mmCIF file of C-alpha atoms in Angstrom:
data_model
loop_
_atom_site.group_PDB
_atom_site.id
_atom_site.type_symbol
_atom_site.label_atom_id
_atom_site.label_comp_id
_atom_site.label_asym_id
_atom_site.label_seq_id
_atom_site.Cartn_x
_atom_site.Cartn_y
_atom_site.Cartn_z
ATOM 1 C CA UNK L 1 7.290 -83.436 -111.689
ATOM 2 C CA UNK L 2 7.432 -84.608 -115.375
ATOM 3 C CA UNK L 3 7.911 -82.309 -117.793
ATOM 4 C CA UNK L 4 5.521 -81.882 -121.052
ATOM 5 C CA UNK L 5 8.188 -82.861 -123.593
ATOM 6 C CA UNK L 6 9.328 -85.753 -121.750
ATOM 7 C CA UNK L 7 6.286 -87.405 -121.115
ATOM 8 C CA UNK L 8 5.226 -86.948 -124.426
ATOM 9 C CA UNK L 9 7.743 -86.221 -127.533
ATOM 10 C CA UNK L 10 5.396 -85.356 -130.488
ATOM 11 C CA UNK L 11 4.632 -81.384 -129.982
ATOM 12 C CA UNK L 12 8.512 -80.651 -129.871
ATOM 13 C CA UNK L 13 9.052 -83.290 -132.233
ATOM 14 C CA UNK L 14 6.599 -81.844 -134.765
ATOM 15 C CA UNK L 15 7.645 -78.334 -134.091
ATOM 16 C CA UNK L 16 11.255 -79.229 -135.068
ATOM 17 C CA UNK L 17 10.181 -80.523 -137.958
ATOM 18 C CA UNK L 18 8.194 -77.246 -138.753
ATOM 19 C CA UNK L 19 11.133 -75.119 -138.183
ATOM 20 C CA UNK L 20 14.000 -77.382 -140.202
ATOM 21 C CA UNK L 21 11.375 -77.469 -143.054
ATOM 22 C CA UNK L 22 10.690 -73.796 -143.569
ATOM 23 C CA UNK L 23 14.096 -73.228 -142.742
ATOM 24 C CA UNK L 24 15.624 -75.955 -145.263
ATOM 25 C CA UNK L 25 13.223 -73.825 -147.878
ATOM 26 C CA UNK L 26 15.170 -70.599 -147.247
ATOM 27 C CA UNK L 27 18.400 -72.295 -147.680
ATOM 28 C CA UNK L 28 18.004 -74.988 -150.594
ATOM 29 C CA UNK L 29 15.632 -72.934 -152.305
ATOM 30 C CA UNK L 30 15.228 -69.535 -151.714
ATOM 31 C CA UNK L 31 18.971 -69.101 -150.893
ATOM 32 C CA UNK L 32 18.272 -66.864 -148.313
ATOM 33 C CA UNK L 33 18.954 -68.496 -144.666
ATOM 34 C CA UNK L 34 17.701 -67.139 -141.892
ATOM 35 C CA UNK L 35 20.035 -69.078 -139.219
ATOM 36 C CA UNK L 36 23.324 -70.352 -139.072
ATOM 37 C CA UNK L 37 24.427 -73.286 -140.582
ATOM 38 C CA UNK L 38 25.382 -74.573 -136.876
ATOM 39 C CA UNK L 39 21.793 -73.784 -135.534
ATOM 40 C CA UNK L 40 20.274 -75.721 -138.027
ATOM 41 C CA UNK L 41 22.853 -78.811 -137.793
ATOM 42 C CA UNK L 42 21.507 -78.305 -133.652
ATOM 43 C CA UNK L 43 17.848 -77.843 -134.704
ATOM 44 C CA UNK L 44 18.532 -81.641 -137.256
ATOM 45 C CA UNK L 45 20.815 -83.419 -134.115
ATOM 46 C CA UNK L 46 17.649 -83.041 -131.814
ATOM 47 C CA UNK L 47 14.979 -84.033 -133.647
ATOM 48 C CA UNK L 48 17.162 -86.846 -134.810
ATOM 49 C CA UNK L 49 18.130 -87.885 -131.702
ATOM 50 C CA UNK L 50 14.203 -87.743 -130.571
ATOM 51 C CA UNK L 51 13.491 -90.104 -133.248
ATOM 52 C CA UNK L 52 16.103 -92.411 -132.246
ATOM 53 C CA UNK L 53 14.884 -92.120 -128.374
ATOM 54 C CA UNK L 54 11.076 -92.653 -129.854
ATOM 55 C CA UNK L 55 11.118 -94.730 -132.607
ATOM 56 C CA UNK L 56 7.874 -94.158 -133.839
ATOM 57 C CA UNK L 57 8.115 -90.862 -134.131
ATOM 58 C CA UNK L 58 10.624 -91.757 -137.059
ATOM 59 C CA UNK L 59 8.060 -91.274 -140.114
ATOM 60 C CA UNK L 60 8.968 -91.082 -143.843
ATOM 61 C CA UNK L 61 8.207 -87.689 -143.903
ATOM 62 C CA UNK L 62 10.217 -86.301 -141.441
ATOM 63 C CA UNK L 63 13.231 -83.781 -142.416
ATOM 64 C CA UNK L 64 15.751 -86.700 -141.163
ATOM 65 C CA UNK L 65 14.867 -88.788 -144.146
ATOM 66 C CA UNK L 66 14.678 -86.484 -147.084
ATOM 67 C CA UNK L 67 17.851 -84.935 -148.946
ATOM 68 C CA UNK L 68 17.363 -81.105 -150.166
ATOM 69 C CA UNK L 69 14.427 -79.005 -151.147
ATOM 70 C CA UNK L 70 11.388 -79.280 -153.712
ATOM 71 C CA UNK L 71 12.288 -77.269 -156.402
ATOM 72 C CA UNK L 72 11.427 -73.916 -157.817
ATOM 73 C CA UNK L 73 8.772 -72.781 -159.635
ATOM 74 C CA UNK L 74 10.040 -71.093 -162.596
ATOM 75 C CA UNK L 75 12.955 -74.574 -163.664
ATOM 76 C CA UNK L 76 11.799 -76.896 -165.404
ATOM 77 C CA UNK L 77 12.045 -80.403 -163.732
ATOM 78 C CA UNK L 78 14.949 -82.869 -164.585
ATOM 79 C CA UNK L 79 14.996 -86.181 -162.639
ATOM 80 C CA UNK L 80 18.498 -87.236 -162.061
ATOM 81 C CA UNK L 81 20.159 -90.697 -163.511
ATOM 82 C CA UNK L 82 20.765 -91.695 -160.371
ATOM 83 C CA UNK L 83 19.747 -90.622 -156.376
ATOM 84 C CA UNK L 84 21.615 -87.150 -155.452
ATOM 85 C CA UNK L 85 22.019 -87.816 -151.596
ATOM 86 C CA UNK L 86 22.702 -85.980 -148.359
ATOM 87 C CA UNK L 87 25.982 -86.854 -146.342
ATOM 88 C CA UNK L 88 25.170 -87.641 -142.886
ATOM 89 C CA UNK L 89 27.691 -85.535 -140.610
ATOM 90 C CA UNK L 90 30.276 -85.514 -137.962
ATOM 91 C CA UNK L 91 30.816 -83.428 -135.748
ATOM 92 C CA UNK L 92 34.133 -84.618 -133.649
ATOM 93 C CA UNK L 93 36.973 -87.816 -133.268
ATOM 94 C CA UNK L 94 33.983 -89.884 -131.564
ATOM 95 C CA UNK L 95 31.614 -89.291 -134.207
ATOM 96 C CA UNK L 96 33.918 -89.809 -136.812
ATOM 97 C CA UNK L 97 35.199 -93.331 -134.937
ATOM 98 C CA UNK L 98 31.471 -94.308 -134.473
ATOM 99 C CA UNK L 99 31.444 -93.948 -138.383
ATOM 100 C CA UNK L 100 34.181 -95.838 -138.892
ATOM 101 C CA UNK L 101 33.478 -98.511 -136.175
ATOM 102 C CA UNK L 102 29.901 -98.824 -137.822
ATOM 103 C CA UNK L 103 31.482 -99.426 -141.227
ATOM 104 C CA UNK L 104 33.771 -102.139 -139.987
ATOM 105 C CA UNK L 105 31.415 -104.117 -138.330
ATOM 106 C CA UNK L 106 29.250 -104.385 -141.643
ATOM 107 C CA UNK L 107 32.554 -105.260 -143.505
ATOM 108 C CA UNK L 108 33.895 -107.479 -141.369
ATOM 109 C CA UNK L 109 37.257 -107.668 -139.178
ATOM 110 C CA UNK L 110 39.514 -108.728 -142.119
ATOM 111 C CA UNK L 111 38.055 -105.851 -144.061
ATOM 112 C CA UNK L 112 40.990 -103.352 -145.310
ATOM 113 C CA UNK L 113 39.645 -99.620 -145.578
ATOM 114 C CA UNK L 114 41.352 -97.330 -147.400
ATOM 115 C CA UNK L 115 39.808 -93.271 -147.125
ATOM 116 C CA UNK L 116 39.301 -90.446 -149.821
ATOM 117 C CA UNK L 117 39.379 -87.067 -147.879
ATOM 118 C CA UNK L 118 38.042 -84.010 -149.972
ATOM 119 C CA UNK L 119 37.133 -80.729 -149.184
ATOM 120 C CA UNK L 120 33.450 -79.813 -148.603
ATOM 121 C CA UNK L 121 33.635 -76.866 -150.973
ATOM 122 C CA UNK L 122 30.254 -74.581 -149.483
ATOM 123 C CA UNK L 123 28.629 -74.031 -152.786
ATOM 124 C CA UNK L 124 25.893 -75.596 -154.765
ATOM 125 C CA UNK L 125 25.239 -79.351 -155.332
ATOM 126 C CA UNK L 126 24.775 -80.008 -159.233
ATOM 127 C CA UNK L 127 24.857 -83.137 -161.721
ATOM 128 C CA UNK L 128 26.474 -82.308 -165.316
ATOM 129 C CA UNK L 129 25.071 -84.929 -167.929
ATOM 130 C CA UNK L 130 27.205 -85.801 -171.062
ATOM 131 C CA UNK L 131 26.317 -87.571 -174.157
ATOM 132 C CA UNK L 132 28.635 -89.016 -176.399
ATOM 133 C CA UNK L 133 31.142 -86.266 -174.592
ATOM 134 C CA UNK L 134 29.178 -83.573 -175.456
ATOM 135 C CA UNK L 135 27.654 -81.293 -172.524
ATOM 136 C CA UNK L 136 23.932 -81.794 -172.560
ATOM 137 C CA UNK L 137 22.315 -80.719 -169.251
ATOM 138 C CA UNK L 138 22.767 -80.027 -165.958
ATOM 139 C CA UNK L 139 20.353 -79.950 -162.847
ATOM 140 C CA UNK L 140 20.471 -78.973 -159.176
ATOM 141 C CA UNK L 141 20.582 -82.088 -156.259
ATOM 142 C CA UNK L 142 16.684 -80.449 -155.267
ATOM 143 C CA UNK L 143 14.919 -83.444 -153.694
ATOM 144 C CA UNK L 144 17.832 -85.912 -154.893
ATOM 145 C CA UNK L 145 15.476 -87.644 -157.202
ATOM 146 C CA UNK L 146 14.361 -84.603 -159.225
ATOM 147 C CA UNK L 147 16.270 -81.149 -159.706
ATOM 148 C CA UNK L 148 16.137 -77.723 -161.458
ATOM 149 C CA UNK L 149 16.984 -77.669 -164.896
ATOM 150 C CA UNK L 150 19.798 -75.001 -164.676
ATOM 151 C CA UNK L 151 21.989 -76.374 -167.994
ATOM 152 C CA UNK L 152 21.761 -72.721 -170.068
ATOM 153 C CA UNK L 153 23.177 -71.545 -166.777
ATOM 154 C CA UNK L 154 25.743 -73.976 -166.268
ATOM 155 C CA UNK L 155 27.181 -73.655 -169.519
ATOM 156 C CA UNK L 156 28.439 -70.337 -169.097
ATOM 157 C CA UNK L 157 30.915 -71.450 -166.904
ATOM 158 C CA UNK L 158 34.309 -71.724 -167.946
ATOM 159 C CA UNK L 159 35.585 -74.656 -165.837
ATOM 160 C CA UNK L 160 32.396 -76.623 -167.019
ATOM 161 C CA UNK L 161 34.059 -78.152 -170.477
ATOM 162 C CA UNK L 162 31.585 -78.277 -173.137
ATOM 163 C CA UNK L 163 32.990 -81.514 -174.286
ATOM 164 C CA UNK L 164 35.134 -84.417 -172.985
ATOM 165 C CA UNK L 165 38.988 -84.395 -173.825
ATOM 166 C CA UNK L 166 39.235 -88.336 -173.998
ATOM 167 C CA UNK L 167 39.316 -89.569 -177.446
ATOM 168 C CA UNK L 168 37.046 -92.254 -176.323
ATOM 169 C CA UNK L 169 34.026 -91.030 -174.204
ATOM 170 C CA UNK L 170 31.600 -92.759 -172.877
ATOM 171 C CA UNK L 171 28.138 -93.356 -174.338
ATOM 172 C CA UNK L 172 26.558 -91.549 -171.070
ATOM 173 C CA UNK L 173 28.109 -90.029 -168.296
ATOM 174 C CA UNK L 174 27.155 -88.328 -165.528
ATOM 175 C CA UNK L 175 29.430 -85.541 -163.079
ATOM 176 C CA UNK L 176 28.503 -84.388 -159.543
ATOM 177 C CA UNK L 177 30.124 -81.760 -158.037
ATOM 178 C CA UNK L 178 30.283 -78.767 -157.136
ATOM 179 C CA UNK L 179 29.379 -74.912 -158.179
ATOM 180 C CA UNK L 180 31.173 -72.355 -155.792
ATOM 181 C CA UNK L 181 32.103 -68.262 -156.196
ATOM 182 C CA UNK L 182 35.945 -67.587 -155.245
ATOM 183 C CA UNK L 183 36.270 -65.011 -152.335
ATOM 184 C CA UNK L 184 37.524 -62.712 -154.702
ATOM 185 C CA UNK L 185 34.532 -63.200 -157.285
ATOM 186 C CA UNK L 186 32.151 -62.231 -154.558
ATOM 187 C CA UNK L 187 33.465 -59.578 -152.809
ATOM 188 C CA UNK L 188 33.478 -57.859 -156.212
ATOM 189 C CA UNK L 189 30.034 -58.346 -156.896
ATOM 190 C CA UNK L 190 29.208 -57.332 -153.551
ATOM 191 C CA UNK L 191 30.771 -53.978 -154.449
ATOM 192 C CA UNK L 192 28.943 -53.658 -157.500
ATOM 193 C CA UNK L 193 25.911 -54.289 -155.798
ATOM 194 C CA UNK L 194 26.437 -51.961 -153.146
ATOM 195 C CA UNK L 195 27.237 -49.217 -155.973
ATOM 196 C CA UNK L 196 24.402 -49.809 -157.226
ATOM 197 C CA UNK L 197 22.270 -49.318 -154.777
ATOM 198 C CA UNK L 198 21.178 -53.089 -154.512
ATOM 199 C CA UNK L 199 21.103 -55.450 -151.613
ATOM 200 C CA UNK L 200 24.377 -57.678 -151.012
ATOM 201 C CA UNK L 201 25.042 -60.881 -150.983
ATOM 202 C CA UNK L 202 25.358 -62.534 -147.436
ATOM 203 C CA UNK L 203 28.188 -65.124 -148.332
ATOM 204 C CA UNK L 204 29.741 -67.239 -151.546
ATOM 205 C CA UNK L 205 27.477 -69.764 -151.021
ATOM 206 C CA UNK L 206 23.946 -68.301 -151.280
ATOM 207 C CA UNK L 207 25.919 -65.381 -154.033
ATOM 208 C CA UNK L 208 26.450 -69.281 -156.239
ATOM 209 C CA UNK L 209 23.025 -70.178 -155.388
ATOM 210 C CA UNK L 210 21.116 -66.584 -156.842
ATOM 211 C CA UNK L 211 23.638 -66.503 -159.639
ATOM 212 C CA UNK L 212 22.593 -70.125 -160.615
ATOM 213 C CA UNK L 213 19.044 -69.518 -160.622
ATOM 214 C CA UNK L 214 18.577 -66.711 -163.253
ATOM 215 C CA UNK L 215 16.295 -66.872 -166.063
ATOM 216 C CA UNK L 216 18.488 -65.434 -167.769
ATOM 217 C CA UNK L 217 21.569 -66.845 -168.385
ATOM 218 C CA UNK L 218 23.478 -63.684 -169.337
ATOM 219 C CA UNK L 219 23.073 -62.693 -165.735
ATOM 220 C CA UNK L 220 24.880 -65.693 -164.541
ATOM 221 C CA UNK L 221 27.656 -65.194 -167.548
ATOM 222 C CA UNK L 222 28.344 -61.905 -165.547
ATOM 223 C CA UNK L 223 29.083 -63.514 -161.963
ATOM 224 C CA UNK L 224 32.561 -65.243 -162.082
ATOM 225 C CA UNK L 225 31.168 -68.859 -161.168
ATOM 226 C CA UNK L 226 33.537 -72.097 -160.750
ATOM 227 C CA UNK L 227 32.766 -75.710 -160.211
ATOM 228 C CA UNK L 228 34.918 -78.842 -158.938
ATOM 229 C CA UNK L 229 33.942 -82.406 -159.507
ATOM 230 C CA UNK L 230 34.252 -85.094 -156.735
ATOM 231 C CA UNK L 231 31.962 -87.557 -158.010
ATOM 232 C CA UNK L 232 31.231 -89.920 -160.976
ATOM 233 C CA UNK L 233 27.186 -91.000 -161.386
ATOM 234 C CA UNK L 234 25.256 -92.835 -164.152
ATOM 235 C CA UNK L 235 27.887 -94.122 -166.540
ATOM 236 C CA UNK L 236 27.389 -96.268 -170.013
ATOM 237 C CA UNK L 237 29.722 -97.168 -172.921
ATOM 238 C CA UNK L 238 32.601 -96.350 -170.618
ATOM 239 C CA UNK L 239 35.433 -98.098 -168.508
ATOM 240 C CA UNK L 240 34.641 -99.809 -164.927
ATOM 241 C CA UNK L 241 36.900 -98.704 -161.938
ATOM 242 C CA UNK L 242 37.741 -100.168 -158.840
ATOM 243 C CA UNK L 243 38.329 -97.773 -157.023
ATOM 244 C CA UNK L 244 36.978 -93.764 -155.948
ATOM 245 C CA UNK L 245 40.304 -92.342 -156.905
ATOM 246 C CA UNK L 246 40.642 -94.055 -159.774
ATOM 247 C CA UNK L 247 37.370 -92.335 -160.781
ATOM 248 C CA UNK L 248 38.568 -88.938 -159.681
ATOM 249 C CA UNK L 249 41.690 -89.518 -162.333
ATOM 250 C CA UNK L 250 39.014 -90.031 -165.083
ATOM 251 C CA UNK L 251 37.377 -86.883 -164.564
ATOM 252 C CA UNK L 252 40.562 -85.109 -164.651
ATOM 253 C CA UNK L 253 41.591 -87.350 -168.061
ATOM 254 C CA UNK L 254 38.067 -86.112 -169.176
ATOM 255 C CA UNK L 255 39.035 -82.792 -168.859
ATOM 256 C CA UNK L 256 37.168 -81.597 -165.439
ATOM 257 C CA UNK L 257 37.766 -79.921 -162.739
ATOM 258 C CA UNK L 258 39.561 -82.413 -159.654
ATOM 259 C CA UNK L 259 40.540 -80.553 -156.693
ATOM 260 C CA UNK L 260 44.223 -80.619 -155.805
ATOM 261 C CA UNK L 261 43.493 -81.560 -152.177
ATOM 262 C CA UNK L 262 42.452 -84.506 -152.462
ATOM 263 C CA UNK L 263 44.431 -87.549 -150.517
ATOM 264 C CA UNK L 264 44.155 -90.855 -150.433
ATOM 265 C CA UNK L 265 44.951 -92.117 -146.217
ATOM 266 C CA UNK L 266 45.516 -95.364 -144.720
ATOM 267 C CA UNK L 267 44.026 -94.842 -141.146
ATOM 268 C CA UNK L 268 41.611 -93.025 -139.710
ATOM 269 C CA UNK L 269 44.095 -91.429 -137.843
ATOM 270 C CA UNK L 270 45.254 -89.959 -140.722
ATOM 271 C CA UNK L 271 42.047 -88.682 -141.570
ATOM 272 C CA UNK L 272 41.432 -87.051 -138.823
ATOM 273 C CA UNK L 273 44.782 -84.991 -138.740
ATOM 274 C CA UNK L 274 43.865 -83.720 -142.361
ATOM 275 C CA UNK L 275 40.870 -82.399 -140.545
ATOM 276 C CA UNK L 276 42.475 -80.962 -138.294
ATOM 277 C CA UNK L 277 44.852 -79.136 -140.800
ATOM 278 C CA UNK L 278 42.103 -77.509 -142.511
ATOM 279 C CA UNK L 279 40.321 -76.428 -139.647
ATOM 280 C CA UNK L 280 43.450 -73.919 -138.727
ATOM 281 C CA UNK L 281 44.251 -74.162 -142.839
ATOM 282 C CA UNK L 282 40.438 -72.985 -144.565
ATOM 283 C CA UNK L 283 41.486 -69.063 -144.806
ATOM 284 C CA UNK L 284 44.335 -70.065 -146.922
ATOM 285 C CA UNK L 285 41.706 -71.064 -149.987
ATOM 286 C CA UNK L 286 40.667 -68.584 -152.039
ATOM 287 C CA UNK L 287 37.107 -69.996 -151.835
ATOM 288 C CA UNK L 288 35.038 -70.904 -148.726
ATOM 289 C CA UNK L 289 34.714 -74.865 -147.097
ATOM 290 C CA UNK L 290 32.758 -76.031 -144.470
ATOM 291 C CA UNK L 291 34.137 -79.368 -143.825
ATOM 292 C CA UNK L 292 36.096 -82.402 -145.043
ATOM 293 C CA UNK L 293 34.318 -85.246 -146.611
ATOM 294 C CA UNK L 294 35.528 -89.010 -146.066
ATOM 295 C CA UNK L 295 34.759 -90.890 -148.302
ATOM 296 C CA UNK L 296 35.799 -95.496 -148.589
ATOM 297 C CA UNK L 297 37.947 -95.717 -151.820
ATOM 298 C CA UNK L 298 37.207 -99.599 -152.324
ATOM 299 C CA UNK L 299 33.757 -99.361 -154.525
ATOM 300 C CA UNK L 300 32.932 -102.845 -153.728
ATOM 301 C CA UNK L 301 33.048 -101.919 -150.189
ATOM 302 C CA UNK L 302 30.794 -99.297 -150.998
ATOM 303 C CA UNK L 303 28.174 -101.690 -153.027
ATOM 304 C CA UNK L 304 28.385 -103.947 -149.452
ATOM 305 C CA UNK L 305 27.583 -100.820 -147.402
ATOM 306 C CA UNK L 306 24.610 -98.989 -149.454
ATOM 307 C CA UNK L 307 23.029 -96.256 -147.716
ATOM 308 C CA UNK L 308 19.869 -95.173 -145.961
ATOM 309 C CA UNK L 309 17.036 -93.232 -147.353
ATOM 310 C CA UNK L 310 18.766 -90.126 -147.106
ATOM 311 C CA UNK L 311 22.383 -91.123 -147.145
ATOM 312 C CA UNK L 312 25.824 -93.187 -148.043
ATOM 313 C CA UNK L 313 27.033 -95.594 -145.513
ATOM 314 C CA UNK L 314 29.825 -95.237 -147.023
ATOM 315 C CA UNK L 315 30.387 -91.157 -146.971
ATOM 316 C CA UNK L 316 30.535 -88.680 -144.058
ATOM 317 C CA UNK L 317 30.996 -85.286 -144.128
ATOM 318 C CA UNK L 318 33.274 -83.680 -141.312
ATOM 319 C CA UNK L 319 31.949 -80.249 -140.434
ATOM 320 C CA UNK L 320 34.459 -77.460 -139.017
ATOM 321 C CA UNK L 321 33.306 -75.035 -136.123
ATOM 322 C CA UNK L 322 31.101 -72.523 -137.482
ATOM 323 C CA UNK L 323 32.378 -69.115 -138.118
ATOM 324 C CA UNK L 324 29.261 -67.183 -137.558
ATOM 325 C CA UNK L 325 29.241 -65.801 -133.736
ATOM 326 C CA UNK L 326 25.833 -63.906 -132.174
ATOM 327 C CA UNK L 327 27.157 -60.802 -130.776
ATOM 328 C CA UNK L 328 25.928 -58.589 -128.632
ATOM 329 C CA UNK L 329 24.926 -54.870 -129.860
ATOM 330 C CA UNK L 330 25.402 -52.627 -126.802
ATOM 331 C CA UNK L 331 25.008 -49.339 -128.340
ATOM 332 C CA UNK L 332 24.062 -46.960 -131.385
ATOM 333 C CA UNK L 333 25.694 -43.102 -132.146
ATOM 334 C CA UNK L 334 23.851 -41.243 -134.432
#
């Protein structure tokens, strides 16, 4: 006997899509998840895979094809210079050699590849916009084509520079990257919170997230926020590059955060032992990662490549094991 969903795909389809929407609404927007980061990648990897078994059940609309969240209410709308995309992910060696494979065969087989690997720092996705090297606004990724205003906010932190240190900056230029709470930052404002009689924060991450989106910007002053940036945007009036790296040298020249970890590799190989190192390595950070990004260095390469609706070809994000366990509660003492 046939089952229901395999005869016909759409009710299990449509109810995935119900669940990873209200469920991509607690985490992008409300900041308040509900499930695990590792139940929702499972919840995404089967409706994808259902779409890709039943192409037409592939529509525009489905969670597979949009990046982020609508955004809040109370922000004011900022739509971004260019796309803020999704990373598509990996979740093992074979995924990460289908990536590469897939890459390769676009290229070409005399095509040299040459990897970034960063850290996926678990925080908040922004874009910092400056004019003439001055700071002038900053938004969240939201639906990658329009975020939440959040620049009052922003500016209170101290690693965000309120203007470029090169002597000659360009006419526009635009930062992506990343806003994140140290471990220590939030376990301290968990015990205030608890103190105080208030609700705690459930991790960095979502403790970033509410401390970003405060009307007022005092509050935010208060919470011991950091940022790193991994990405250059929209630029005008400034130098051309050749490379990713040699963009990540600029931002540093410019005066903004670069993480240290980041290494230029040779081989996939490679890449995948410097995943491997920070999966037993992550607790040595004094803030919180869920995965490694890979990223091609060559930007022509990357121009070749392009991306899908939702993401880079050219980018994939390498997600560690989840930390969060279910566990079983057997008994309660009064």
């Amino acid at each position: 006997m046939v089952s229901t969903a395999e005869s016909d795909p759409r009710p299990r389809a449509e109810t995935l899509r119900a669940s990873i929407a209200f469920h991509n609404d607690r985490y992008h927007r409300d900041d308040d998840p509900e499930i695990s980061d590792a139940d929702f990648d499972a919840l995404t990897r089967e409706l994808r895979a259902l779409e890709e078994q039943h192409p037409e059940l592939a529509v525009d609309t489905s969670p597979t094809q949009q990046v982020g969240a609508p955004i809040a209410e109370q922000f004011s709308a900022v739509e971004h210079l260019q796309p803020m995309m999704s990373l598509d992910n990996a979740f093992g060696w074979d995924e990460l050699q289908q990536w590469d494979q897939r890459n390769r065969k676009l290229l070409g087989p005399e095509a040299q590849l040459s990897y970034v690997v960063e850290l996926k720092i678990d925080g908040l996705a922004m874009s910092i916009v400056y004019r003439k090297g001055f700071y002038q606004r900053a938004a969240t990724r939201g639906d990658g084509r329009v975020g939440e205003d959040v620049s009052s906010n922003v500016s209170t932190i101290a690693a965000v520079p309120k203007e470029l240190t090169t002597t000659t900056p360009p006419d526009i230029m635009e930062v992506r990257g990343e806003v994140y709470m140290p471990r220590r930052a939030f376990e301290e404002l968990n015990e205030r919170r608890a103190a105080a009689g208030e609700p705690q924060f459930a991790n960095p991450r979502n403790s970033a997230a509410g401390s970003l989106r405060q009307k007022d910007s005092r509050v935010t002053a208060s919470r011991e926020l950091s940022f790193w940036s991994y990405q250059l945007g929209a630029l005008e009036g400034g130098p051309s590059f050749t490379k990713h790296s040699d963009t990540l040298e600029f931002l540093s020249e410019c005066g903004l955060p670069v993480n240290p970890e980041v290494r230029v590799l040779a081989s996939l190989d490679e890449v995948f032992a410097r995943c491997n190192y920070w999966q037993e390595h992550r607790h040595d950070l004094p803030y919180d990662i869920d995965g490694i990004v890979i990223k091609l260095d060559d930007l022509r390469q990357r121009g070749e490549l392009g991306s899908t609706s939702k993401a880079p070809r050219w980018a994939i994000a390498y997600k560690l094991p989840p930390e969060e366990r279910t566990t079983l509660l057997r008994d309660i003492q009064v």
